[in-house]
PDB file of C-alpha atoms in Angstrom:
ATOM      1  CA  MET A  24     -22.657  56.668 -24.401  1.00 43.00           C
ATOM      2  CA  PHE A  25     -25.453  56.602 -21.791  1.00 48.00           C
ATOM      3  CA  ASN A  26     -23.947  53.798 -19.702  1.00 43.00           C
ATOM      4  CA  LEU A  27     -27.293  51.996 -19.993  1.00 47.00           C
ATOM      5  CA  PHE A  28     -25.698  48.581 -19.999  1.00 48.00           C
ATOM      6  CA  ARG A  29     -22.907  49.182 -17.528  1.00 43.00           C
ATOM      7  CA  LYS A  30     -23.475  47.178 -14.358  1.00 44.00           C
ATOM      8  CA  LYS A  31     -23.936  49.374 -11.304  1.00 46.00           C
ATOM      9  CA  GLU A  32     -21.416  48.772  -8.525  1.00 58.00           C
ATOM     10  CA  ASN A  33     -23.416  46.956  -5.852  1.00 83.00           C
ATOM     11  CA  LYS A  34     -20.797  46.009  -3.289  1.00 88.00           C
ATOM     12  CA  CYS A  35     -19.858  47.737  -0.058  1.00 91.00           C
ATOM     13  CA  VAL A  36     -16.749  46.822   1.940  1.00 95.00           C
ATOM     14  CA  ILE A  37     -16.414  47.077   5.705  1.00 97.00           C
ATOM     15  CA  GLY A  38     -12.833  47.238   6.924  1.00 98.00           C
ATOM     16  CA  SER A  39     -11.349  45.545   9.934  1.00 98.00           C
ATOM     17  CA  PRO A  40     -11.622  47.834  12.955  1.00 98.00           C
ATOM     18  CA  VAL A  41      -8.493  46.378  14.533  1.00 98.00           C
ATOM     19  CA  LYS A  42      -5.195  44.687  13.699  1.00 98.00           C
ATOM     20  CA  GLY A  43      -5.251  40.955  14.378  1.00 98.00           C
ATOM     21  CA  LYS A  44      -6.463  37.669  12.947  1.00 98.00           C
ATOM     22  CA  ALA A  45      -9.768  37.583  11.055  1.00 98.00           C
ATOM     23  CA  ILE A  46     -11.966  34.547  11.700  1.00 98.00           C
ATOM     24  CA  PRO A  47     -15.432  33.502  10.570  1.00 97.00           C
ATOM     25  CA  LEU A  48     -18.222  34.531  12.932  1.00 96.00           C
ATOM     26  CA  LYS A  49     -19.175  30.862  13.419  1.00 96.00           C
ATOM     27  CA  GLU A  50     -15.840  30.354  15.255  1.00 97.00           C
ATOM     28  CA  VAL A  51     -16.781  32.846  18.011  1.00 97.00           C
ATOM     29  CA  SER A  52     -17.533  30.918  21.215  1.00 96.00           C
ATOM     30  CA  ASP A  53     -20.655  32.975  22.038  1.00 97.00           C
ATOM     31  CA  PRO A  54     -23.796  31.616  20.305  1.00 96.00           C
ATOM     32  CA  THR A  55     -25.342  35.082  19.992  1.00 95.00           C
ATOM     33  CA  PHE A  56     -22.569  35.925  17.537  1.00 97.00           C
ATOM     34  CA  ALA A  57     -21.771  32.465  16.106  1.00 96.00           C
ATOM     35  CA  GLU A  58     -25.420  31.813  15.208  1.00 96.00           C
ATOM     36  CA  GLU A  59     -25.703  35.278  13.639  1.00 96.00           C
ATOM     37  CA  ILE A  60     -28.630  36.257  15.883  1.00 96.00           C
ATOM     38  CA  LEU A  61     -27.697  39.961  15.715  1.00 96.00           C
ATOM     39  CA  GLY A  62     -26.557  39.831  12.078  1.00 97.00           C
ATOM     40  CA  LYS A  63     -23.932  38.369   9.795  1.00 98.00           C
ATOM     41  CA  GLY A  64     -20.329  39.537   9.728  1.00 98.00           C
ATOM     42  CA  ALA A  65     -16.878  38.427  10.801  1.00 98.00           C
ATOM     43  CA  ALA A  66     -14.648  38.637  13.860  1.00 98.00           C
ATOM     44  CA  VAL A  67     -11.076  39.607  14.631  1.00 98.00           C
ATOM     45  CA  ILE A  68      -8.831  38.312  17.401  1.00 98.00           C
ATOM     46  CA  PRO A  69      -7.072  41.606  18.125  1.00 98.00           C
ATOM     47  CA  SER A  70      -3.314  41.928  18.494  1.00 98.00           C
ATOM     48  CA  GLU A  71      -3.543  45.638  19.352  1.00 97.00           C
ATOM     49  CA  GLY A  72      -5.993  47.558  21.503  1.00 98.00           C
ATOM     50  CA  ARG A  73      -6.898  50.387  19.138  1.00 98.00           C
ATOM     51  CA  ILE A  74     -10.346  50.122  17.533  1.00 98.00           C
ATOM     52  CA  TYR A  75     -10.872  52.178  14.369  1.00 98.00           C
ATOM     53  CA  ALA A  76     -13.865  53.120  12.233  1.00 98.00           C
ATOM     54  CA  PRO A  77     -14.336  50.368   9.620  1.00 98.00           C
ATOM     55  CA  ALA A  78     -16.000  52.776   7.160  1.00 98.00           C
ATOM     56  CA  ASP A  79     -17.187  56.366   6.844  1.00 98.00           C
ATOM     57  CA  GLY A  80     -20.387  56.983   8.757  1.00 98.00           C
ATOM     58  CA  GLU A  81     -22.167  58.244  11.843  1.00 98.00           C
ATOM     59  CA  ILE A  82     -21.739  56.843  15.342  1.00 98.00           C
ATOM     60  CA  GLY A  83     -25.110  55.596  16.564  1.00 98.00           C
ATOM     61  CA  MET A  84     -24.209  54.542  20.068  1.00 97.00           C
ATOM     62  CA  VAL A  85     -21.197  54.156  22.294  1.00 97.00           C
ATOM     63  CA  PHE A  86     -22.173  51.772  25.052  1.00 96.00           C
ATOM     64  CA  GLU A  87     -21.758  53.250  28.536  1.00 95.00           C
ATOM     65  CA  THR A  88     -19.321  50.456  29.399  1.00 96.00           C
ATOM     66  CA  LEU A  89     -17.300  51.264  26.218  1.00 97.00           C
ATOM     67  CA  HIS A  90     -17.178  47.584  25.195  1.00 97.00           C
ATOM     68  CA  ALA A  91     -19.127  48.184  21.991  1.00 97.00           C
ATOM     69  CA  VAL A  92     -19.942  50.879  19.460  1.00 98.00           C
ATOM     70  CA  SER A  93     -22.540  51.008  16.706  1.00 98.00           C
ATOM     71  CA  MET A  94     -22.507  53.098  13.566  1.00 98.00           C
ATOM     72  CA  THR A  95     -24.383  53.541  10.329  1.00 98.00           C
ATOM     73  CA  THR A  96     -22.084  53.753   7.342  1.00 97.00           C
ATOM     74  CA  ASP A  97     -22.631  56.367   4.672  1.00 96.00           C
ATOM     75  CA  SER A  98     -23.859  53.517   2.450  1.00 93.00           C
ATOM     76  CA  GLY A  99     -26.496  52.497   5.035  1.00 95.00           C
ATOM     77  CA  ALA A 100     -24.962  49.431   6.702  1.00 97.00           C
ATOM     78  CA  GLU A 101     -25.668  49.259  10.436  1.00 98.00           C
ATOM     79  CA  VAL A 102     -22.420  48.039  12.015  1.00 98.00           C
ATOM     80  CA  LEU A 103     -21.884  46.801  15.562  1.00 98.00           C
ATOM     81  CA  ILE A 104     -18.319  46.405  16.835  1.00 98.00           C
ATOM     82  CA  HIS A 105     -18.316  44.358  20.041  1.00 98.00           C
ATOM     83  CA  VAL A 106     -14.912  44.284  21.758  1.00 98.00           C
ATOM     84  CA  GLY A 107     -14.527  40.957  23.545  1.00 97.00           C
ATOM     85  CA  LEU A 108     -17.071  38.541  24.960  1.00 97.00           C
ATOM     86  CA  ASP A 109     -18.930  39.427  28.156  1.00 97.00           C
ATOM     87  CA  THR A 110     -16.693  42.483  28.532  1.00 97.00           C
ATOM     88  CA  VAL A 111     -19.771  44.497  29.519  1.00 96.00           C
ATOM     89  CA  GLN A 112     -19.017  43.014  32.974  1.00 97.00           C
ATOM     90  CA  MET A 113     -15.844  45.131  33.138  1.00 97.00           C
ATOM     91  CA  ASN A 114     -17.982  48.291  33.442  1.00 97.00           C
ATOM     92  CA  GLY A 115     -15.638  50.260  31.208  1.00 96.00           C
ATOM     93  CA  GLU A 116     -12.466  49.418  33.129  1.00 97.00           C
ATOM     94  CA  GLY A 117      -9.618  49.128  30.648  1.00 97.00           C
ATOM     95  CA  PHE A 118     -11.606  50.919  27.902  1.00 98.00           C
ATOM     96  CA  THR A 119     -11.226  54.507  26.654  1.00 98.00           C
ATOM     97  CA  GLY A 120     -13.754  56.086  24.292  1.00 97.00           C
ATOM     98  CA  HIS A 121     -12.771  58.603  21.625  1.00 98.00           C
ATOM     99  CA  VAL A 122     -16.169  59.237  19.970  1.00 98.00           C
ATOM    100  CA  LYS A 123     -19.757  59.855  20.985  1.00 97.00           C
ATOM    101  CA  ALA A 124     -23.171  59.268  19.442  1.00 97.00           C
ATOM    102  CA  GLY A 125     -23.778  61.592  16.516  1.00 98.00           C
ATOM    103  CA  ASP A 126     -20.113  61.983  15.565  1.00 98.00           C
ATOM    104  CA  HIS A 127     -19.369  61.568  11.862  1.00 98.00           C
ATOM    105  CA  VAL A 128     -16.240  59.480  11.384  1.00 98.00           C
ATOM    106  CA  LYS A 129     -14.017  58.577   8.470  1.00 98.00           C
ATOM    107  CA  LYS A 130     -12.642  55.089   7.924  1.00 98.00           C
ATOM    108  CA  GLY A 131      -9.556  54.781  10.115  1.00 98.00           C
ATOM    109  CA  ASP A 132     -10.613  57.275  12.810  1.00 98.00           C
ATOM    110  CA  LEU A 133      -9.871  56.038  16.346  1.00 98.00           C
ATOM    111  CA  LEU A 134     -13.091  54.954  18.120  1.00 98.00           C
ATOM    112  CA  LEU A 135     -11.937  53.135  21.252  1.00 98.00           C
ATOM    113  CA  GLU A 136      -8.846  51.941  23.036  1.00 98.00           C
ATOM    114  CA  VAL A 137      -8.829  48.778  25.104  1.00 98.00           C
ATOM    115  CA  ASP A 138      -6.201  47.310  27.381  1.00 98.00           C
ATOM    116  CA  LEU A 139      -6.204  43.766  25.979  1.00 98.00           C
ATOM    117  CA  GLU A 140      -4.044  42.456  28.819  1.00 97.00           C
ATOM    118  CA  LYS A 141      -6.511  43.793  31.385  1.00 97.00           C
ATOM    119  CA  VAL A 142      -9.381  42.094  29.520  1.00 98.00           C
ATOM    120  CA  LYS A 143      -7.483  38.786  29.452  1.00 97.00           C
ATOM    121  CA  ALA A 144      -6.469  39.125  33.129  1.00 97.00           C
ATOM    122  CA  ALA A 145     -10.156  39.574  34.005  1.00 97.00           C
ATOM    123  CA  GLY A 146     -10.830  36.246  32.282  1.00 97.00           C
ATOM    124  CA  TYR A 147     -12.578  37.497  29.142  1.00 98.00           C
ATOM    125  CA  ASP A 148     -12.061  36.574  25.507  1.00 98.00           C
ATOM    126  CA  THR A 149     -10.829  39.533  23.406  1.00 98.00           C
ATOM    127  CA  VAL A 150     -12.352  38.312  20.111  1.00 98.00           C
ATOM    128  CA  THR A 151     -14.109  41.253  18.452  1.00 98.00           C
ATOM    129  CA  PRO A 152     -17.211  40.442  16.385  1.00 98.00           C
ATOM    130  CA  VAL A 153     -18.170  42.952  13.686  1.00 98.00           C
ATOM    131  CA  LEU A 154     -21.818  42.574  12.705  1.00 98.00           C
ATOM    132  CA  ILE A 155     -24.082  44.015  10.049  1.00 98.00           C
ATOM    133  CA  CYS A 156     -27.266  44.410  12.103  1.00 97.00           C
ATOM    134  CA  ASN A 157     -29.453  45.149   9.073  1.00 97.00           C
ATOM    135  CA  THR A 158     -28.308  42.011   7.232  1.00 97.00           C
ATOM    136  CA  PRO A 159     -31.831  41.336   5.806  1.00 96.00           C
ATOM    137  CA  ASP A 160     -31.566  44.597   3.822  1.00 95.00           C
ATOM    138  CA  TYR A 161     -28.837  43.062   1.657  1.00 95.00           C
ATOM    139  CA  GLU A 162     -28.508  40.278  -0.876  1.00 95.00           C
ATOM    140  CA  SER A 163     -25.489  38.894   0.984  1.00 96.00           C
ATOM    141  CA  VAL A 164     -23.120  39.699   3.838  1.00 97.00           C
ATOM    142  CA  GLU A 165     -19.920  37.631   3.818  1.00 96.00           C
ATOM    143  CA  GLY A 166     -16.579  37.624   5.597  1.00 95.00           C
ATOM    144  CA  ALA A 167     -13.747  38.605   3.238  1.00 94.00           C
ATOM    145  CA  GLY A 168     -11.584  35.721   4.457  1.00 90.00           C
ATOM    146  CA  SER A 169      -9.477  34.540   7.361  1.00 94.00           C
ATOM    147  CA  GLY A 170      -5.960  35.342   8.448  1.00 96.00           C
ATOM    148  CA  ASP A 171      -3.898  38.314   9.507  1.00 97.00           C
ATOM    149  CA  VAL A 172      -5.455  41.731   8.934  1.00 98.00           C
ATOM    150  CA  ASN A 173      -4.435  45.291   9.604  1.00 98.00           C
ATOM    151  CA  ALA A 174      -6.996  47.861  10.662  1.00 97.00           C
ATOM    152  CA  GLY A 175      -8.753  48.981   7.492  1.00 97.00           C
ATOM    153  CA  ASP A 176      -8.178  45.774   5.514  1.00 97.00           C
ATOM    154  CA  ASP A 177     -11.314  44.278   3.915  1.00 97.00           C
ATOM    155  CA  LEU A 178     -13.251  42.271   6.508  1.00 98.00           C
ATOM    156  CA  ILE A 179     -16.865  42.100   5.302  1.00 97.00           C
ATOM    157  CA  ILE A 180     -18.239  42.280   1.769  1.00 97.00           C
ATOM    158  CA  ILE A 181     -21.861  43.401   1.446  1.00 97.00           C
ATOM    159  CA  SER A 182     -23.737  42.826  -1.819  1.00 94.00           C
ATOM    160  CA  GLN A 183     -26.694  45.100  -2.287  1.00 85.00           C
ATOM    161  CA  ASN A 184     -29.907  44.072  -4.017  1.00 75.00           C
TER     162      ASN A 184
END
């Protein structure tokens, strides 16, 4: 009738930005990510070098070195995708950007390409943390599970207050 007693949907799902193996954030060897200093989330050990939008939203920043991109989803989650550990040191070598700040993207749009072999040859870990930087705005932010994922598969489940 008036849907007064129907529970409002209060979950938001962030997809994997890359094909690979999903792991809990605590397994990332960098304490900034493992200790959730920048926010809760999950990580993916990529098997391909194409990084896609994990949700619909607006690109906030594409780092000059192309190793990371931030976006705000249409539902308000502030997402940081950080490709590899310490890859900022590569100064963009091996990375190609496909978006810029202010672009509106749809889930599945290509954001970045990275030459994973070049990253490994330079001695860097390719693990890709995906963080919800405004974690305190939500009731909970949890990884959707571990194991093989395709780009777009559920990676992070956000429960809203």
